[in-house]
PDB file of C-alpha atoms in Angstrom:
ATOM      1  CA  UNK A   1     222.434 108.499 196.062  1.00  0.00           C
ATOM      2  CA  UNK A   2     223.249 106.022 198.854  1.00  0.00           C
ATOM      3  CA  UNK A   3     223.050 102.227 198.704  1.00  0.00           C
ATOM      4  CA  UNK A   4     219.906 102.396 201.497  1.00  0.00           C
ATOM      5  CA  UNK A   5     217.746 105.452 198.698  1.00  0.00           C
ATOM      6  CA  UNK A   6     218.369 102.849 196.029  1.00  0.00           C
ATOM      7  CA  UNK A   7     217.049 100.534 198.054  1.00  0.00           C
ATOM      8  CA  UNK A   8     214.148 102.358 199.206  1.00  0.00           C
ATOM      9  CA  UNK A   9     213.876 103.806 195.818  1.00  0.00           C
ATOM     10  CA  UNK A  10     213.659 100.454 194.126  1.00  0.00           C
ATOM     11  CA  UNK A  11     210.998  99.094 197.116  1.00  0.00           C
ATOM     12  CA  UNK A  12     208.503 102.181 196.116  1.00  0.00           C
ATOM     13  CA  UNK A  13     208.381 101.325 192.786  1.00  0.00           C
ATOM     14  CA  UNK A  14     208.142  97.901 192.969  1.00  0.00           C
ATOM     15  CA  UNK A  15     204.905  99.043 195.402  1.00  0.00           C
ATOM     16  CA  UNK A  16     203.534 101.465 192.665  1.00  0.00           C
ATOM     17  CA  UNK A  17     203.967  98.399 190.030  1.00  0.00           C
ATOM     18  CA  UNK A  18     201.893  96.401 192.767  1.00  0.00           C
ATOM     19  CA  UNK A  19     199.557  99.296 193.509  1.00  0.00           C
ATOM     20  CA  UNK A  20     199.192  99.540 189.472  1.00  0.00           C
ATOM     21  CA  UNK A  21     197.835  95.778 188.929  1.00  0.00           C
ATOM     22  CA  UNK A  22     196.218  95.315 191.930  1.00  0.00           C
ATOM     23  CA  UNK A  23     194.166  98.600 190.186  1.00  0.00           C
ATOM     24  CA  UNK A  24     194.166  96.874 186.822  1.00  0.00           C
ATOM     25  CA  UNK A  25     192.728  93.791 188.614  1.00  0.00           C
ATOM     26  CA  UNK A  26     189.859  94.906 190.184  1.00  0.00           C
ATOM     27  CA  UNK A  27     188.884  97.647 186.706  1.00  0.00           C
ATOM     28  CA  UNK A  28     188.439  94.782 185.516  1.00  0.00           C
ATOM     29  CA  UNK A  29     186.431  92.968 187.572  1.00  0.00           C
ATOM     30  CA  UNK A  30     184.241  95.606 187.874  1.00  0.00           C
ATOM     31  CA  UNK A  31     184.093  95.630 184.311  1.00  0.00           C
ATOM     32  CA  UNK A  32     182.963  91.862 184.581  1.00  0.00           C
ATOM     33  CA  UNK A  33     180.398  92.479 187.110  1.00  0.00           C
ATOM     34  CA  UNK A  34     178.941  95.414 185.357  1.00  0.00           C
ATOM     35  CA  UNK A  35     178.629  92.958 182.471  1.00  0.00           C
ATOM     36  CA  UNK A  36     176.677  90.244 184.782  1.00  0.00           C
ATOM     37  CA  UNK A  37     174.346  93.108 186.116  1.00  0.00           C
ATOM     38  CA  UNK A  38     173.308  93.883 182.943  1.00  0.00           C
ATOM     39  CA  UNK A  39     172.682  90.499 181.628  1.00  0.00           C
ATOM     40  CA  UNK A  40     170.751  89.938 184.752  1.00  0.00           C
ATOM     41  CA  UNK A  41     168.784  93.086 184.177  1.00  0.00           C
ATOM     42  CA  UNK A  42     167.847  92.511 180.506  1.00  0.00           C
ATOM     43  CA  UNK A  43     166.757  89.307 181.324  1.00  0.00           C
ATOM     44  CA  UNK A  44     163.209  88.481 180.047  1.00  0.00           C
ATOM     45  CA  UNK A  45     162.146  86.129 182.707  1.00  0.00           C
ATOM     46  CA  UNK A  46     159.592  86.750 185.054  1.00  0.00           C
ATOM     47  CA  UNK A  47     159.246  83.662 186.782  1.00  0.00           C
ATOM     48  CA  UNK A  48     159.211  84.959 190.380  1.00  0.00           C
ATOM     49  CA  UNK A  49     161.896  82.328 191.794  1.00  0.00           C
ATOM     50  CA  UNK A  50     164.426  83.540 188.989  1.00  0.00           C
ATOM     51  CA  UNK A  51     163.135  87.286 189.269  1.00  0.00           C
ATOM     52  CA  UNK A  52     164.105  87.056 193.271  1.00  0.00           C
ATOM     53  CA  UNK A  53     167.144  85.189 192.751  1.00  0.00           C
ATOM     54  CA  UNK A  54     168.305  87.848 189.741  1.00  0.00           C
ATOM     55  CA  UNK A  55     167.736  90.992 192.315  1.00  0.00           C
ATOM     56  CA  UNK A  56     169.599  89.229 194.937  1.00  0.00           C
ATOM     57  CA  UNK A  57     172.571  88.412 192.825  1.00  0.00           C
ATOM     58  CA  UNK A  58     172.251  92.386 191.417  1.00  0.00           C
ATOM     59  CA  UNK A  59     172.444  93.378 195.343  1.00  0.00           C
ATOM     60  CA  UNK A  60     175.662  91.469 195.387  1.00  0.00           C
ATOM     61  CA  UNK A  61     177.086  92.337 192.633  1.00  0.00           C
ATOM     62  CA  UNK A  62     176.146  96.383 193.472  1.00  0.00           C
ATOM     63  CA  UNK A  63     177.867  95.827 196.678  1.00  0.00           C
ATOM     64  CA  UNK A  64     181.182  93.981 195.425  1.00  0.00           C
ATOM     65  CA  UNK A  65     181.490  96.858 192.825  1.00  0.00           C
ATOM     66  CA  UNK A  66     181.200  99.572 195.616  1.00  0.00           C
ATOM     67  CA  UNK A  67     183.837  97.913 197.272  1.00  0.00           C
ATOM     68  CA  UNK A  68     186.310  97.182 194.589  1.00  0.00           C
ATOM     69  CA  UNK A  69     185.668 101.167 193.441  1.00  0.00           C
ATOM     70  CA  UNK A  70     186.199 101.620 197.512  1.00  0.00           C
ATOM     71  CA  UNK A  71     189.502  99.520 196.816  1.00  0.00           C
ATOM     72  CA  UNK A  72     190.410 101.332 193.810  1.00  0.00           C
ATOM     73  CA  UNK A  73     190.305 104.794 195.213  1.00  0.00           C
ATOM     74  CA  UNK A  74     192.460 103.249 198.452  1.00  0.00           C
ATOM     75  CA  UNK A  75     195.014 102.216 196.461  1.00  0.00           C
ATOM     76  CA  UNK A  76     195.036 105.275 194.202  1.00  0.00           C
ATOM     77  CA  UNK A  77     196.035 107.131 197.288  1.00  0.00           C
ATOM     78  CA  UNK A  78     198.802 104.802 198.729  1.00  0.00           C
ATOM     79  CA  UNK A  79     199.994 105.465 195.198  1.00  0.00           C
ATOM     80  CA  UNK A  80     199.824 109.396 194.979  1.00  0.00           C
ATOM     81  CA  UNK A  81     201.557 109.056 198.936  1.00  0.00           C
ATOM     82  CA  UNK A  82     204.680 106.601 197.948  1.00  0.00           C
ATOM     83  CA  UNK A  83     205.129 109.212 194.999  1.00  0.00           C
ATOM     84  CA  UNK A  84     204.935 112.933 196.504  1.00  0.00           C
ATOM     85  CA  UNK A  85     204.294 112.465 200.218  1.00  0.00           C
ATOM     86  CA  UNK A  86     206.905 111.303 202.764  1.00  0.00           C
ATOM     87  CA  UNK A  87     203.871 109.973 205.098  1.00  0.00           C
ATOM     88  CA  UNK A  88     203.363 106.519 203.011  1.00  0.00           C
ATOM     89  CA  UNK A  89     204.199 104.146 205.390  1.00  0.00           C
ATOM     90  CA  UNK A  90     203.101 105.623 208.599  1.00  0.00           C
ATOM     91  CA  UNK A  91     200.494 104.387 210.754  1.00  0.00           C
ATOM     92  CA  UNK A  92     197.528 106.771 210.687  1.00  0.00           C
ATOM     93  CA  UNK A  93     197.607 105.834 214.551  1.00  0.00           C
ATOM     94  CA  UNK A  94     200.624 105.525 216.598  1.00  0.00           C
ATOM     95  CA  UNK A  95     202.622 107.399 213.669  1.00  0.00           C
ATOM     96  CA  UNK A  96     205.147 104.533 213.520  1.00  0.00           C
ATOM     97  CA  UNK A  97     206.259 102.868 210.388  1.00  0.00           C
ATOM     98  CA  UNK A  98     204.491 100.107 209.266  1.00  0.00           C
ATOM     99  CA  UNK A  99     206.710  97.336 208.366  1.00  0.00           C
ATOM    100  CA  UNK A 100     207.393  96.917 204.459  1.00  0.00           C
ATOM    101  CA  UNK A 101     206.237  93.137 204.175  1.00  0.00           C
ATOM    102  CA  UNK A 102     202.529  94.208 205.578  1.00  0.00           C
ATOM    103  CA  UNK A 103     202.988  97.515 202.703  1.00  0.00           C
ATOM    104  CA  UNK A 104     203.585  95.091 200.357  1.00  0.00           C
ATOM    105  CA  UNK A 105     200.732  92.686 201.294  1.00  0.00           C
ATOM    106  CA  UNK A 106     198.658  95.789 201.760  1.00  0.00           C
ATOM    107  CA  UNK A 107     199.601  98.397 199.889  1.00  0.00           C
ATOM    108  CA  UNK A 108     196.924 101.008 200.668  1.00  0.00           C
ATOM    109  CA  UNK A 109     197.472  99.916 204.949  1.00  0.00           C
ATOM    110  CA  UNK A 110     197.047 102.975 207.026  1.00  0.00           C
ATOM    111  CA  UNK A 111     197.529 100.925 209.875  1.00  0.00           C
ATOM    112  CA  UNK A 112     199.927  99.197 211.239  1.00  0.00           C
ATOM    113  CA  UNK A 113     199.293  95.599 212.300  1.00  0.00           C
ATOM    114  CA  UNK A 114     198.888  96.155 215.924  1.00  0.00           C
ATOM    115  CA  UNK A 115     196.598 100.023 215.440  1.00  0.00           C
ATOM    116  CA  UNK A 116     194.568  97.423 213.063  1.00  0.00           C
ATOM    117  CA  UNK A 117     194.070  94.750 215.604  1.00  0.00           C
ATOM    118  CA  UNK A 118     193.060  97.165 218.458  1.00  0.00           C
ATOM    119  CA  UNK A 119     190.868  98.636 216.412  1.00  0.00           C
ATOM    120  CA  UNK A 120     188.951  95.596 215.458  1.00  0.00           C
ATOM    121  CA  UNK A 121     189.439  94.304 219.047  1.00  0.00           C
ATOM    122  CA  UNK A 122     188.209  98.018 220.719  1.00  0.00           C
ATOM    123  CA  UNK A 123     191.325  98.653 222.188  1.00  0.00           C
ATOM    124  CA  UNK A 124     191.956 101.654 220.322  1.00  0.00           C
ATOM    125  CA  UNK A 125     194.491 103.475 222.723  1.00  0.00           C
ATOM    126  CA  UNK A 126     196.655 100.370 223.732  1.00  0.00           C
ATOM    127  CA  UNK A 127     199.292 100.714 221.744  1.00  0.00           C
ATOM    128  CA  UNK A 128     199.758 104.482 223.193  1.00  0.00           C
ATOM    129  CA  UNK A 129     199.170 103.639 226.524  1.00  0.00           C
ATOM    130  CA  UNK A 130     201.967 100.771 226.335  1.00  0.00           C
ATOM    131  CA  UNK A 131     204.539 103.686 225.137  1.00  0.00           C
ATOM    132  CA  UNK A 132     203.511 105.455 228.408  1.00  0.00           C
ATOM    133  CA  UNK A 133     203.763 103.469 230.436  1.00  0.00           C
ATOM    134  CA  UNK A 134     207.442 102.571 228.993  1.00  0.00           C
ATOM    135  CA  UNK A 135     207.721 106.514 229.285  1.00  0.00           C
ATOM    136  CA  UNK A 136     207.415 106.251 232.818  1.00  0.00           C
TER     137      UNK A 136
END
């Protein structure tokens, strides 16, 4: 095995072990808020301040638990990618690489940096039409 496959060896597990915590992380919070729910649900007051407050914070705690299992499932799938598929790393977009420190920041990115910004900006083709126009 070459010196650059160690390398790149050694950088997808260190991702997995990130991919693994960051999963371990939010089971657990889930866990937490699953906890708070219920407490808030088994509640006996009735008092209709509290009662409005208690479905509010339920509402909030339903939707950070959707997105945490949301998160969960993401990163479950960067993981399965680094460790049979040789797409992990490629821009769902533009098809480049995306560079290893945003992979390690964001393990479960499917876009690069740039796809991500057009994409929040609208300008969902800009990055292809600046390779054309280079292509030119």
């Amino acid at each position: 095995m070459s010196k650059k496959n160690r390398i790149l060896a050694q950088e997808k597990r260190d991702l997995i072990k990130k991919i693994d915590a960051a999963i371990e992380t939010a089971e657990k919070d889930i866990i937490s808020l699953n906890k708070e729910t219920g407490n808030l649900t088994t509640s006996q007051s009735w008092n209709s301040g509290e009662h409005g407050s208690d479905v509010h914070n339920q509402d909030k705690a339903s939707h950070l638990i959707k997105r945490l299992q949301d998160k969960i499932t993401n990163l479950e799938i960067a993981r399965n990618k680094i460790i049979t598929d040789k797409t992990y790393g490629l821009c769902n977009s533009c098809q480049e690489l995306i560079p290893f420190k945003r992979l390690i920041e964001v393990p479960h990115a499917k876009l690069c940096f740039q796809c991500k910004t057009n994409v929040e900006t609208g300008n969902h083709n800009q990055k292809k039409a600046n390779k054309l126009s280079f292509a030119l």
